[in-house]
Structure formats: structure tokens, C-alpha cells
Amino acid sequence: MNIAFSIDDNYSEQLATTIVSILKNDKSNSEFNFFVLDNGISEANKQKILKLKSFKTFEISFLPVDGKMFENLPTIYHITSVSYNRLLLSALINVDKLLFLDCDLLVRADLKELYEQDFENSYACVVKERLSKETYIRKQIKNLGLKYYFNAGVMLLNLKKIREDFIEEKCFDFLKTSPEKILLMDQCVLNYVFQDNVKFLEKEWNYQYKLGYSKELYKTFSKENEAKILHFVGAEKPYCGYAHPFENEYFKYLKHTPYKVSYFIFKLKMWRMFLKRAWKSIEVLINIYIYNSML
């Protein structure tokens, strides 16, 4: 099973956690070949990721990428230009089928079912963007002349067909000629160039969870507890200290990595915040008591 990621050094911990979630939920005894598009991962972090082999055997390749070619392209919110590396997958990885995964997600099921999906002559098997009905996404769809819009954080890619149809070249042509149409970075580029020639999968294979979404936005989605891939879209991640509802599940996997000290540091920060707030409440109560005693 060929699986690719794209990170810089800041996301090494998240990559390790995602890999552990894949390995722990593999029930088919699959052989994993991991490919990491490397935007400056330190040797120390590479060694930590390699230590995961003690958990389960796998192959992993770090493929250096010169990110300078994407430096002046539009970015959005917390997402860096590293995201554009996805446009290079067909050139850098010489396989016919490839599963691309973001690192801000947890795999909660055996990936064999996903990996064995029939492409039906499409470029990719994907899941619709869960906010496709939002105004800015609808505007994006209209500007790109699309019927549908998919999320690029989980993609089973038909690299053979992508190469045959010169999709990489078409992506870079779009970057050069239509930068004003780019709202959500390479995701927009892929949606435009694939031109709806994708196969849509059930939402459980890329359940896009974000704090702050109203319950109404979940009506067309399966329950998050049934999600096979739980994708933490937006800036609020379970490892960022937002009292995230999936914090415990995320750290359950993190604790199996060489980065497990991060879990204890995170918990320490949370307890410090809790005790600080509790002390403030106690101070208020003491002041109220003192004030009433003086009346």
C-alpha cells in the first residue's frame, strides 16, 4: 500500500501520530510504503519517525522538495505553501496508485477497503468538501466552473492516468495563468484541473471535523464516531490546546510515538490553566466572604 504525506519540520510529530493510527488499525497485515515529501525535516525528526518501525515494519522514503517554487503563491490562514507539494506527487513517486493523506487526521479503520476502490477511469477517489454549501466555497465553485468540490486532504490518486493526461503540467499552467482564482491553494488547482473527473466516496473516509461548526452543517454527514478517517480541518486541532473533544483519542496514538513527551507537556499546560482559573474563582469567593463579613 503506497501512502504519501507532505510536511515540513513543524509537522513531524503529527506525521508520526498519523502513521501510528494507520498501523494500529491495520487488520489486513498490509505492507506499507510511506513517501514523505520533505520540506526541511531535520535528521533528528527523521530518526524519531524511523523508530516507529519497532511498532510494525514498513518502508519509508523522504523525498526532498524545493519549496521555493511555491513561495509567492497565495496561502490561507494556518496553511503554508507546503500544501502545494501535492501537485508534484506524480513526478516524484513512481507508482500507479497512491493514497495521499494530510497529517492533521486520524485513521480509525483498516485502509485496505479505501485503497482497493475502483477508480472507474477517474483521476482520484475523494470526498466532497463538507463546507461546499458555504458562500465562499460556492463562489469558488462558480468561479472555477465546477459542479462539485472535493477536499484534498484524503485522495486515492490514479497516478497512471494523471501522468498519461499530463495533469501536472496543467496544474502549473493554471497556477501561472489564473492565480486570482486560487482561494484554497492547491485544492482549488486540483479541483479545477480534475474537472469533476473524480469518484466521490462516502464521507466516512474523510470526515472533516471543525470546532465551531453548527449542528445544522452536520445533517448530511455520518456521525463522527463512525468516521473511518477523522480529519481535523481548520486551525483548531486536538494538539493545539483548544479543549478539543477528540483530544484524548488523538493523544492515545501520540503516546505510541517518540513524541509522547508532548502529551505530558500538553496535559501539564492544561492543568496549569485549570488551576489558575480555579484559584481566580477561589479568590473571588474569598473577597466576597471578606466583604460580607465587614458589613
PDB file of N, CA and C in Angstrom, residues 5 7 11 14-15 18 78-79 101-106 153 207 209 229-235 237-239 250:
ATOM      1  N   PHE A   5       2.668  11.646   2.220  1.00  0.00           N
ATOM      2  CA  PHE A   5       2.411  12.804   3.069  1.00  0.00           C
ATOM      3  C   PHE A   5       3.298  13.945   2.588  1.00  0.00           C
ATOM      4  N   ILE A   7       5.152  17.349   4.472  1.00  0.00           N
ATOM      5  CA  ILE A   7       5.307  18.146   5.694  1.00  0.00           C
ATOM      6  C   ILE A   7       6.625  18.911   5.685  1.00  0.00           C
ATOM      7  N   TYR A  11       5.736  19.659  11.421  1.00  0.00           N
ATOM      8  CA  TYR A  11       4.636  18.681  11.457  1.00  0.00           C
ATOM      9  C   TYR A  11       5.133  17.249  11.639  1.00  0.00           C
ATOM     10  N   GLN A  14       3.007  15.300  14.174  1.00  0.00           N
ATOM     11  CA  GLN A  14       1.699  14.932  13.648  1.00  0.00           C
ATOM     12  C   GLN A  14       1.807  13.785  12.638  1.00  0.00           C
ATOM     13  N   LEU A  15       2.869  13.802  11.836  1.00  0.00           N
ATOM     14  CA  LEU A  15       3.086  12.700  10.892  1.00  0.00           C
ATOM     15  C   LEU A  15       3.242  11.385  11.646  1.00  0.00           C
ATOM     16  N   THR A  18      -0.126  10.185  12.932  1.00  0.00           N
ATOM     17  CA  THR A  18      -0.977   9.668  11.858  1.00  0.00           C
ATOM     18  C   THR A  18      -0.514   8.278  11.421  1.00  0.00           C
ATOM     19  N   HIS A  78      -3.884  29.133   8.448  1.00  0.00           N
ATOM     20  CA  HIS A  78      -2.785  28.394   9.064  1.00  0.00           C
ATOM     21  C   HIS A  78      -2.051  27.502   8.066  1.00  0.00           C
ATOM     22  N   ILE A  79      -2.491  27.463   6.800  1.00  0.00           N
ATOM     23  CA  ILE A  79      -1.922  26.546   5.820  1.00  0.00           C
ATOM     24  C   ILE A  79      -0.749  27.205   5.109  1.00  0.00           C
ATOM     25  N   LEU A 101      -2.480  11.508   2.210  1.00  0.00           N
ATOM     26  CA  LEU A 101      -3.141  11.876   3.458  1.00  0.00           C
ATOM     27  C   LEU A 101      -2.508  13.122   4.056  1.00  0.00           C
ATOM     28  N   ASP A 102      -3.349  14.042   4.512  1.00  0.00           N
ATOM     29  CA  ASP A 102      -2.859  15.118   5.369  1.00  0.00           C
ATOM     30  C   ASP A 102      -2.403  14.509   6.690  1.00  0.00           C
ATOM     31  N   CYS A 103      -1.712  15.301   7.495  1.00  0.00           N
ATOM     32  CA  CYS A 103      -1.239  14.798   8.791  1.00  0.00           C
ATOM     33  C   CYS A 103      -2.067  15.296   9.967  1.00  0.00           C
ATOM     34  N   ASP A 104      -3.101  16.097   9.694  1.00  0.00           N
ATOM     35  CA  ASP A 104      -3.976  16.537  10.775  1.00  0.00           C
ATOM     36  C   ASP A 104      -5.223  15.658  10.807  1.00  0.00           C
ATOM     37  N   LEU A 105      -4.977  14.357  10.809  1.00  0.00           N
ATOM     38  CA  LEU A 105      -6.087  13.409  10.816  1.00  0.00           C
ATOM     39  C   LEU A 105      -5.693  12.130  11.541  1.00  0.00           C
ATOM     40  N   LEU A 106      -6.702  11.344  11.883  1.00  0.00           N
ATOM     41  CA  LEU A 106      -6.507  10.034  12.487  1.00  0.00           C
ATOM     42  C   LEU A 106      -7.184   8.993  11.611  1.00  0.00           C
ATOM     43  N   GLY A 153      -7.489  16.612   1.356  1.00  0.00           N
ATOM     44  CA  GLY A 153      -6.733  16.060   2.472  1.00  0.00           C
ATOM     45  C   GLY A 153      -6.655  14.558   2.473  1.00  0.00           C
ATOM     46  N   TYR A 207     -13.986  12.402   7.146  1.00  0.00           N
ATOM     47  CA  TYR A 207     -14.943  13.148   7.966  1.00  0.00           C
ATOM     48  C   TYR A 207     -14.259  14.407   8.468  1.00  0.00           C
ATOM     49  N   TYR A 209     -13.891  17.440  10.521  1.00  0.00           N
ATOM     50  CA  TYR A 209     -14.391  17.946  11.799  1.00  0.00           C
ATOM     51  C   TYR A 209     -13.733  19.278  12.129  1.00  0.00           C
ATOM     52  N   ILE A 229     -11.868   7.889   8.736  1.00  0.00           N
ATOM     53  CA  ILE A 229     -10.755   8.831   8.792  1.00  0.00           C
ATOM     54  C   ILE A 229     -11.315  10.130   9.355  1.00  0.00           C
ATOM     55  N   LEU A 230     -10.783  10.548  10.495  1.00  0.00           N
ATOM     56  CA  LEU A 230     -11.255  11.746  11.178  1.00  0.00           C
ATOM     57  C   LEU A 230     -10.268  12.876  10.898  1.00  0.00           C
ATOM     58  N   HIS A 231     -10.707  13.850  10.122  1.00  0.00           N
ATOM     59  CA  HIS A 231      -9.841  14.904   9.599  1.00  0.00           C
ATOM     60  C   HIS A 231     -10.134  16.209  10.333  1.00  0.00           C
ATOM     61  N   PHE A 232      -9.135  16.757  11.028  1.00  0.00           N
ATOM     62  CA  PHE A 232      -9.320  17.969  11.827  1.00  0.00           C
ATOM     63  C   PHE A 232      -9.039  19.200  10.969  1.00  0.00           C
ATOM     64  N   VAL A 233     -10.047  19.640  10.224  1.00  0.00           N
ATOM     65  CA  VAL A 233      -9.875  20.804   9.362  1.00  0.00           C
ATOM     66  C   VAL A 233      -9.953  22.074  10.203  1.00  0.00           C
ATOM     67  N   GLY A 234      -9.460  23.181   9.652  1.00  0.00           N
ATOM     68  CA  GLY A 234      -9.450  24.427  10.405  1.00  0.00           C
ATOM     69  C   GLY A 234      -8.227  24.531  11.291  1.00  0.00           C
ATOM     70  N   ALA A 235      -8.115  25.640  11.997  1.00  0.00           N
ATOM     71  CA  ALA A 235      -6.928  25.909  12.820  1.00  0.00           C
ATOM     72  C   ALA A 235      -6.981  25.225  14.175  1.00  0.00           C
ATOM     73  N   LYS A 237      -6.901  22.331  16.293  1.00  0.00           N
ATOM     74  CA  LYS A 237      -6.532  20.914  16.283  1.00  0.00           C
ATOM     75  C   LYS A 237      -6.540  20.371  17.716  1.00  0.00           C
ATOM     76  N   PRO A 238      -6.671  19.061  17.885  1.00  0.00           N
ATOM     77  CA  PRO A 238      -6.683  18.490  19.243  1.00  0.00           C
ATOM     78  C   PRO A 238      -5.357  18.627  19.970  1.00  0.00           C
ATOM     79  N   TYR A 239      -4.273  18.920  19.247  1.00  0.00           N
ATOM     80  CA  TYR A 239      -2.950  19.068  19.863  1.00  0.00           C
ATOM     81  C   TYR A 239      -2.575  20.532  20.058  1.00  0.00           C
ATOM     82  N   TYR A 250      -6.731  11.545  20.119  1.00  0.00           N
ATOM     83  CA  TYR A 250      -5.506  11.904  19.417  1.00  0.00           C
ATOM     84  C   TYR A 250      -4.281  11.500  20.235  1.00  0.00           C
TER      85      TYR A 250
END
